[in-house]
Amino acid sequence: MRSMLSRGSSRKLVAVTASVVLAVTGLSTIAASAATKAPKVDYTVCPRYTGELTYMSSTYVERPDGLVVADYIKAFMAACPSVKVKVIGIPNNELNAKLTAMGVARNLPDVFETGPVWASYGSSNKLIENMTTMLGADYVAGIAKTNVDQATINGKLAFAPWFSIPTAILYRTDIFKAAGLKPPTTWDSFLDICKKLTKDTDGDGKIDQYGWAMVGTDNGSGQGRFNTIARNMGAVDLGKGSSGAWVVGQNTDGWKAALKLYKDAVASGCVPPGQFSTGYPEASIQVAKGQAAMMITGPHSIGVVLANNPAAKGKLAGAPIPSATGVKATTVINQLGFAISMQSKHKVAAAAFIKFALSKKWSLAFNEATYRLPANLEAQADPQVDSEMSAGFVKAGQGTLYIDPTAPFYGSIAALSSKAYQEAIKGDKTIDAIAAEYGAKAQQIVKDNA
């Protein structure tokens, strides 16, 4: 992917000064640019603190995300020269484990990025501050309610929401318009539209446009998308029963309906060939090239699509995922935010830094580069975000939200789905047999971890 994505003259690239050195792992200190004279400090923005502030970030080591993170750190230190921000860069898939280890050792950084799953642990173990207290109720009122509600754990705001990636339908508006179709609102219409948009567009006798860029790989990308579809069919792969015990939903009508959707879509020919090797990158490219009209994904995929085909700009939009009759539409917003360690001795400085990062200006800069949806309400109302391209994802994120269970064995449960839908597509077993088999496997996993 290109380091930054142009989205029109009104959406300028976030420049990174060459002197900034980005660390992939470990510690690095980003020094503010030297000034010829002491700058005037605005203490409505800056803390009255001289010293170092530690900040653990997973976005810092990603691209293009980290370029924006580096820029707002530099901008904060330029505005508040008495504060030096020391960055601890860490890959996202290592973040939760690292935070847990640091929490046990009671040496968490002043500020760190986190989401609902770890924040639940951090809140229960009294490792993090109440962010409403840290930022002020008036400030929190400027953050989207959906995000705040999900970030509120045990009655306290465990982290300050920064951005979200709600799962929805990303679709090519030009393909839909040419066919006179609107995004599906039911699963029956989803499959029907999938078939209608599958065609030979150049008359050479070969199908070159398909309805659905299905992520059919046996990995987390495929599992997450299938499980979101299954929830909107009425199934929950792992949840709590009325007694508080873990219950599984693989051998239910909703899960079977999701398996059948995958089987029927492939059987009808409305999914590009090679679905078992089509992962997230490949499916995104299919949408980019107009080889597929729809994809179950988040708004971040817009950036991937445009990186592979800039001509697709203005031809993309989002729509909420359909839900079965009697089932509330559900999505995963995949949000990330900022928390402050309860043991930090620099909480006022930490709060000032977070407010700076969450400002409309830097929320829009981050959205400009990554297409992730800002939690800042002012940023959401900006034309950059409040557009046809993002509106469907914003709407999806305002619906019923699902948070993955915090059970340590949930990964083993979630992994069952990709093997199951691949078996359904192959067709060697009936849907009922597959559901019964994987339902039994899920029950055994719960039993083994009871």
XYZ file of C-alpha atoms in Angstrom:
450
model
C 0.000 0.000 0.000
C 1.219 3.513 -0.662
C 2.291 5.364 2.448
C -0.547 7.835 2.065
C -3.706 7.938 0.002
C -4.801 11.071 -1.843
C -8.489 11.842 -1.552
C -8.770 15.171 -3.324
C -7.225 18.577 -3.030
C -9.104 19.292 0.171
C -7.567 16.228 1.818
C -3.843 16.816 1.956
C -1.147 14.321 2.728
C 0.184 14.259 6.271
C 3.887 15.041 5.920
C 6.439 13.352 8.127
C 9.666 15.219 8.883
C 12.693 13.261 7.750
C 14.374 13.544 11.136
C 11.750 11.306 12.742
C 12.980 7.761 13.169
C 10.236 5.152 13.449
C 10.965 2.100 15.587
C 9.301 -1.182 14.683
C 9.816 -2.522 18.184
C 11.418 -1.343 21.386
C 11.713 2.226 22.564
C 12.244 5.430 20.627
C 12.009 9.061 21.580
C 10.744 11.523 18.999
C 12.427 14.847 19.569
C 10.530 18.047 18.885
C 12.076 20.296 16.247
C 14.454 22.850 17.643
C 13.220 26.399 17.630
C 15.238 29.593 17.392
C 13.286 31.009 20.297
C 11.090 29.594 23.012
C 7.551 29.137 21.684
C 4.569 30.572 23.472
C 2.883 27.726 25.296
C -0.905 27.425 25.381
C -1.686 25.931 28.775
C -5.290 25.292 27.784
C -3.745 22.575 25.592
C -0.443 21.790 27.287
C 0.175 20.400 30.767
C 2.356 22.261 33.266
C 4.744 19.345 33.317
C 8.387 18.994 32.364
C 9.599 15.507 31.665
C 8.929 12.321 29.762
C 5.626 10.671 28.885
C 5.654 7.007 27.841
C 3.212 5.913 25.134
C 2.717 2.326 23.899
C 1.288 2.162 20.404
C 0.536 -0.586 17.900
C -0.577 1.865 15.208
C 2.868 3.485 15.373
C 4.478 0.461 13.709
C 1.856 0.170 10.952
C 1.735 1.927 7.590
C 0.351 4.390 6.771
C -1.061 4.693 10.319
C 2.288 5.224 11.995
C 3.165 8.187 9.823
C 0.209 10.114 11.211
C 0.961 8.970 14.764
C 4.526 10.244 14.395
C 3.224 13.554 13.121
C 0.794 14.193 15.984
C 3.482 13.270 18.506
C 5.846 15.791 16.910
C 3.100 18.406 16.761
C 2.239 17.848 20.443
C 5.869 18.240 21.506
C 6.259 21.334 19.347
C 3.211 22.860 21.045
C 4.239 21.599 24.486
C 8.083 21.633 24.414
C 8.507 20.732 28.072
C 7.094 17.238 27.378
C 9.045 14.519 25.566
C 7.007 11.550 24.361
C 8.802 8.195 24.439
C 7.105 5.726 22.111
C 6.981 1.993 22.699
C 6.127 0.509 19.313
C 4.614 -2.975 19.302
C 2.757 -5.062 16.685
C -0.991 -5.217 17.244
C -1.067 -9.006 17.653
C 1.376 -8.697 20.571
C -0.257 -5.722 22.265
C -2.689 -7.450 24.640
C -0.140 -9.994 25.879
C 2.417 -7.245 26.465
C -0.075 -5.078 28.353
C -1.070 -8.038 30.514
C 2.559 -8.798 31.393
C 3.259 -5.137 32.175
C 0.079 -4.948 34.214
C 1.147 -7.907 36.349
C 4.538 -6.282 36.865
C 2.842 -2.935 37.564
C 4.963 -1.097 35.006
C 2.430 -0.041 32.389
C 3.301 3.041 30.315
C 1.567 6.342 31.079
C -0.591 6.127 27.945
C -1.332 3.123 25.776
C -3.680 2.000 23.031
C -6.250 -0.653 23.849
C -9.672 -2.005 22.926
C -12.666 -3.514 24.760
C -11.216 -6.981 25.368
C -8.037 -5.965 27.216
C -9.739 -2.946 28.777
C -12.173 -5.339 30.470
C -9.201 -7.101 32.059
C -7.484 -3.820 32.912
C -10.604 -2.384 34.515
C -11.348 -5.518 36.547
C -7.783 -5.550 37.848
C -7.737 -1.833 38.647
C -4.932 -1.082 36.201
C -6.513 1.828 34.326
C -8.094 5.147 35.161
C -11.672 6.247 34.542
C -11.237 8.298 31.366
C -14.293 10.423 32.098
C -12.477 11.650 35.206
C -9.258 12.128 33.254
C -10.768 13.993 30.269
C -13.887 15.543 31.778
C -17.546 14.747 31.105
C -17.918 17.644 28.652
C -15.048 16.341 26.559
C -16.405 12.782 26.553
C -19.745 14.143 25.351
C -17.970 14.964 22.089
C -17.235 11.288 21.423
C -19.740 9.053 19.583
C -22.132 7.413 22.052
C -21.840 3.973 20.466
C -18.095 4.009 21.011
C -18.404 5.363 24.551
C -20.996 2.745 25.479
C -18.735 -0.078 24.327
C -15.719 1.447 26.073
C -17.641 1.760 29.356
C -16.802 -1.210 31.562
C -17.987 -1.713 35.119
C -19.670 1.682 34.914
C -16.463 3.542 34.022
C -14.979 4.719 30.728
C -12.030 2.325 30.483
C -10.467 3.921 27.429
C -11.059 6.998 25.302
C -12.380 5.839 21.890
C -10.207 6.875 18.952
C -11.434 5.063 15.846
C -13.519 2.090 14.775
C -13.703 -0.324 11.850
C -17.337 -1.512 11.752
C -17.957 -4.547 9.580
C -20.437 -3.875 6.767
C -20.796 -4.328 3.003
C -18.298 -2.474 0.839
C -19.680 -2.239 -2.674
C -18.944 -0.738 -6.076
C -21.559 1.932 -6.688
C -20.797 2.037 -10.426
C -21.556 -1.679 -10.831
C -24.748 -1.432 -8.775
C -25.892 1.672 -10.672
C -25.271 0.064 -14.054
C -27.420 -2.902 -13.000
C -30.131 -0.688 -11.449
C -29.679 -2.330 -8.046
C -29.473 -1.143 -4.443
C -27.491 -2.801 -1.621
C -29.190 -5.890 -0.159
C -31.151 -5.671 3.076
C -31.904 -9.398 3.452
C -29.764 -12.482 2.926
C -32.088 -13.703 0.185
C -31.582 -10.434 -1.694
C -27.840 -10.624 -1.002
C -27.612 -13.939 -2.839
C -29.989 -12.758 -5.558
C -27.891 -9.616 -6.179
C -24.735 -11.709 -6.067
C -26.104 -13.748 -8.976
C -27.398 -10.748 -10.945
C -24.049 -8.970 -10.802
C -22.160 -12.024 -12.059
C -21.751 -11.648 -15.813
C -19.609 -11.571 -18.908
C -19.135 -7.843 -19.392
C -17.044 -7.895 -22.553
C -18.878 -10.587 -24.517
C -15.956 -12.996 -24.812
C -17.930 -15.875 -23.340
C -16.126 -15.790 -19.981
C -17.403 -14.445 -16.653
C -15.267 -11.466 -15.653
C -17.462 -9.826 -12.991
C -18.743 -11.559 -9.859
C -21.174 -10.515 -7.183
C -19.265 -11.286 -3.978
C -15.550 -11.147 -3.145
C -15.756 -13.906 -0.544
C -12.859 -14.280 1.893
C -12.775 -18.067 2.034
C -9.360 -18.726 3.542
C -8.865 -20.814 6.664
C -7.661 -17.923 8.852
C -8.835 -15.095 11.075
C -9.911 -12.902 8.164
C -12.290 -15.567 6.923
C -13.444 -16.587 10.388
C -14.290 -13.052 11.488
C -16.392 -12.368 8.411
C -18.257 -15.671 8.607
C -18.972 -15.265 12.319
C -20.382 -11.778 11.688
C -22.677 -13.202 9.009
C -23.715 -16.063 11.297
C -24.623 -13.602 14.077
C -26.853 -11.811 11.611
C -28.466 -15.156 10.873
C -29.233 -15.514 14.589
C -26.284 -17.672 15.721
C -23.601 -16.872 18.280
C -20.508 -19.051 18.169
C -19.818 -18.609 21.898
C -21.939 -16.859 24.494
C -23.215 -16.987 28.045
C -26.410 -18.873 28.911
C -28.931 -17.821 31.564
C -26.923 -19.706 34.187
C -23.772 -17.811 33.304
C -22.110 -20.859 31.757
C -20.571 -20.785 28.278
C -22.829 -22.076 25.503
C -22.042 -22.704 21.835
C -24.174 -22.120 18.757
C -22.583 -24.046 15.909
C -25.363 -26.636 15.695
C -28.158 -24.082 15.348
C -30.396 -22.944 12.517
C -28.561 -19.608 12.241
C -25.127 -21.185 11.878
C -26.506 -23.662 9.348
C -28.040 -20.784 7.364
C -24.646 -19.066 7.205
C -22.984 -22.274 5.990
C -25.703 -22.651 3.367
C -25.147 -19.088 2.150
C -21.484 -19.843 1.505
C -22.293 -23.135 -0.201
C -25.063 -21.654 -2.365
C -23.043 -18.588 -3.382
C -20.149 -20.704 -4.638
C -22.446 -23.273 -6.227
C -24.315 -20.542 -8.127
C -21.046 -19.231 -9.541
C -21.381 -15.698 -8.128
C -18.073 -15.921 -6.206
C -14.735 -15.679 -8.059
C -12.944 -19.040 -8.467
C -10.275 -20.026 -5.958
C -12.206 -18.946 -2.883
C -10.134 -21.118 -0.525
C -7.035 -19.105 -1.430
C -8.830 -15.755 -1.528
C -7.869 -13.905 1.619
C -8.441 -10.300 2.612
C -5.805 -8.814 0.240
C -7.004 -10.823 -2.750
C -10.686 -10.022 -2.139
C -9.862 -6.315 -1.797
C -8.056 -6.391 -5.144
C -11.038 -8.107 -6.767
C -13.221 -5.183 -5.681
C -10.560 -2.709 -6.779
C -10.401 -4.142 -10.281
C -14.182 -4.455 -10.640
C -13.919 -8.232 -10.680
C -16.334 -8.337 -7.733
C -19.097 -5.958 -6.659
C -19.416 -6.631 -2.906
C -17.226 -7.557 0.050
C -17.920 -8.060 3.753
C -15.331 -5.838 5.427
C -14.616 -2.541 7.174
C -13.932 0.992 5.882
C -10.169 0.449 6.060
C -10.549 -1.663 2.914
C -11.355 1.501 0.970
C -7.712 2.457 1.300
C -6.559 -0.933 0.023
C -8.962 -0.732 -2.920
C -7.838 2.757 -3.928
C -4.176 1.862 -3.523
C -4.695 -0.890 -6.090
C -6.962 1.163 -8.350
C -7.111 4.947 -7.838
C -9.752 5.098 -10.592
C -12.204 3.464 -8.166
C -12.364 6.715 -6.197
C -15.966 7.909 -6.051
C -17.222 4.433 -6.946
C -17.266 2.918 -3.448
C -19.781 2.986 -0.621
C -20.773 1.026 2.470
C -24.059 -0.493 3.605
C -25.035 -2.333 6.813
C -24.917 -6.119 6.690
C -28.348 -7.737 6.181
C -29.997 -9.647 9.010
C -32.410 -12.556 9.023
C -36.077 -12.018 9.850
C -36.476 -11.441 13.576
C -32.729 -10.955 14.122
C -31.315 -7.584 15.134
C -28.605 -6.381 12.772
C -25.277 -6.825 14.551
C -21.769 -5.715 13.759
C -18.328 -5.621 15.320
C -16.943 -2.074 15.425
C -13.357 -3.157 16.149
C -12.508 0.020 17.991
C -9.265 1.184 19.522
C -8.616 3.966 21.974
C -6.335 5.380 24.660
C -6.059 4.370 28.311
C -4.088 5.859 31.194
C -2.309 3.658 33.699
C -3.615 4.004 37.237
C -0.005 4.024 38.428
C 1.085 6.839 36.120
C 2.554 9.856 37.902
C 1.838 12.080 34.928
C -1.898 11.657 34.427
C -2.614 15.314 33.645
C 0.052 15.282 30.931
C -1.270 11.964 29.662
C -4.796 13.366 29.393
C -3.536 16.447 27.531
C -1.704 14.230 25.043
C -4.798 12.098 24.448
C -6.994 15.153 23.892
C -4.478 16.399 21.348
C -4.511 13.085 19.463
C -8.320 12.871 19.541
C -8.849 16.423 18.283
C -10.833 16.969 15.101
C -7.673 17.927 13.218
C -5.751 14.762 14.014
C -8.814 12.523 13.847
C -9.325 13.708 10.268
C -5.625 13.291 9.482
C -5.778 9.684 10.651
C -8.968 9.053 8.678
C -7.330 10.642 5.640
C -4.562 8.073 5.712
C -6.379 4.949 6.918
C -10.141 5.419 6.277
C -10.845 4.227 9.800
C -13.859 6.012 11.272
C -13.078 8.631 13.950
C -14.968 8.545 17.242
C -14.743 12.344 17.499
C -18.226 13.670 16.645
C -16.921 16.854 15.019
C -14.722 14.764 12.759
C -17.610 12.445 11.926
C -19.673 15.443 10.805
C -16.921 16.699 8.492
C -17.590 16.170 4.749
C -14.428 14.070 4.596
C -16.142 11.425 6.737
C -19.824 12.251 6.239
C -19.878 11.053 2.650
C -21.502 8.328 0.607
C -18.296 6.322 0.844
C -18.318 6.148 4.663
C -21.971 6.720 5.604
C -22.952 3.049 5.419
C -20.122 2.072 7.743
C -21.077 4.819 10.198
C -24.685 3.565 10.151
C -23.537 -0.019 10.694
C -21.535 1.089 13.712
C -24.628 2.681 15.243
C -26.521 -0.613 15.372
C -26.321 -3.530 17.801
C -22.697 -4.254 18.637
C -21.013 -7.531 19.400
C -17.822 -7.913 21.420
C -15.868 -11.133 21.123
C -16.041 -13.185 24.333
C -13.143 -12.721 26.727
C -12.802 -16.493 27.262
C -9.127 -17.442 26.797
C -10.187 -20.338 24.559
C -12.340 -18.223 22.240
C -9.692 -18.330 19.513
C -10.142 -22.108 19.295
C -13.914 -21.668 18.974
C -13.685 -18.976 16.314
C -11.236 -21.075 14.292
C -13.843 -23.798 13.815
C -15.874 -21.678 11.413
C -13.387 -21.519 8.541
C -12.955 -25.281 8.399
C -16.728 -25.665 8.566
C -17.548 -23.274 5.707
C -14.831 -24.811 3.562
C -16.409 -28.224 4.127
C -19.843 -26.805 3.295
C -18.499 -25.379 0.025
C -16.845 -28.696 -0.906
C -20.205 -30.418 -0.468
C -18.920 -33.813 0.703
C -21.069 -33.575 3.840
C -24.536 -32.177 4.474
C -24.964 -28.868 6.261
C -26.646 -30.669 9.169
C -23.748 -33.101 9.506
C -21.169 -30.300 9.469
C -23.085 -28.270 12.052
C -23.434 -31.282 14.349
C -19.731 -32.153 14.012
C -18.472 -28.656 14.742
C -21.060 -28.105 17.444
C -19.655 -31.168 19.227
C -16.095 -29.875 18.770
C -17.077 -26.513 20.242
C -18.733 -28.187 23.233
C -15.589 -30.232 23.817
C -13.426 -27.094 23.769
C -15.666 -25.504 26.394
C -15.588 -28.692 28.476
C -11.799 -28.937 28.261
C -11.477 -25.350 29.480
C -14.177 -25.401 32.148
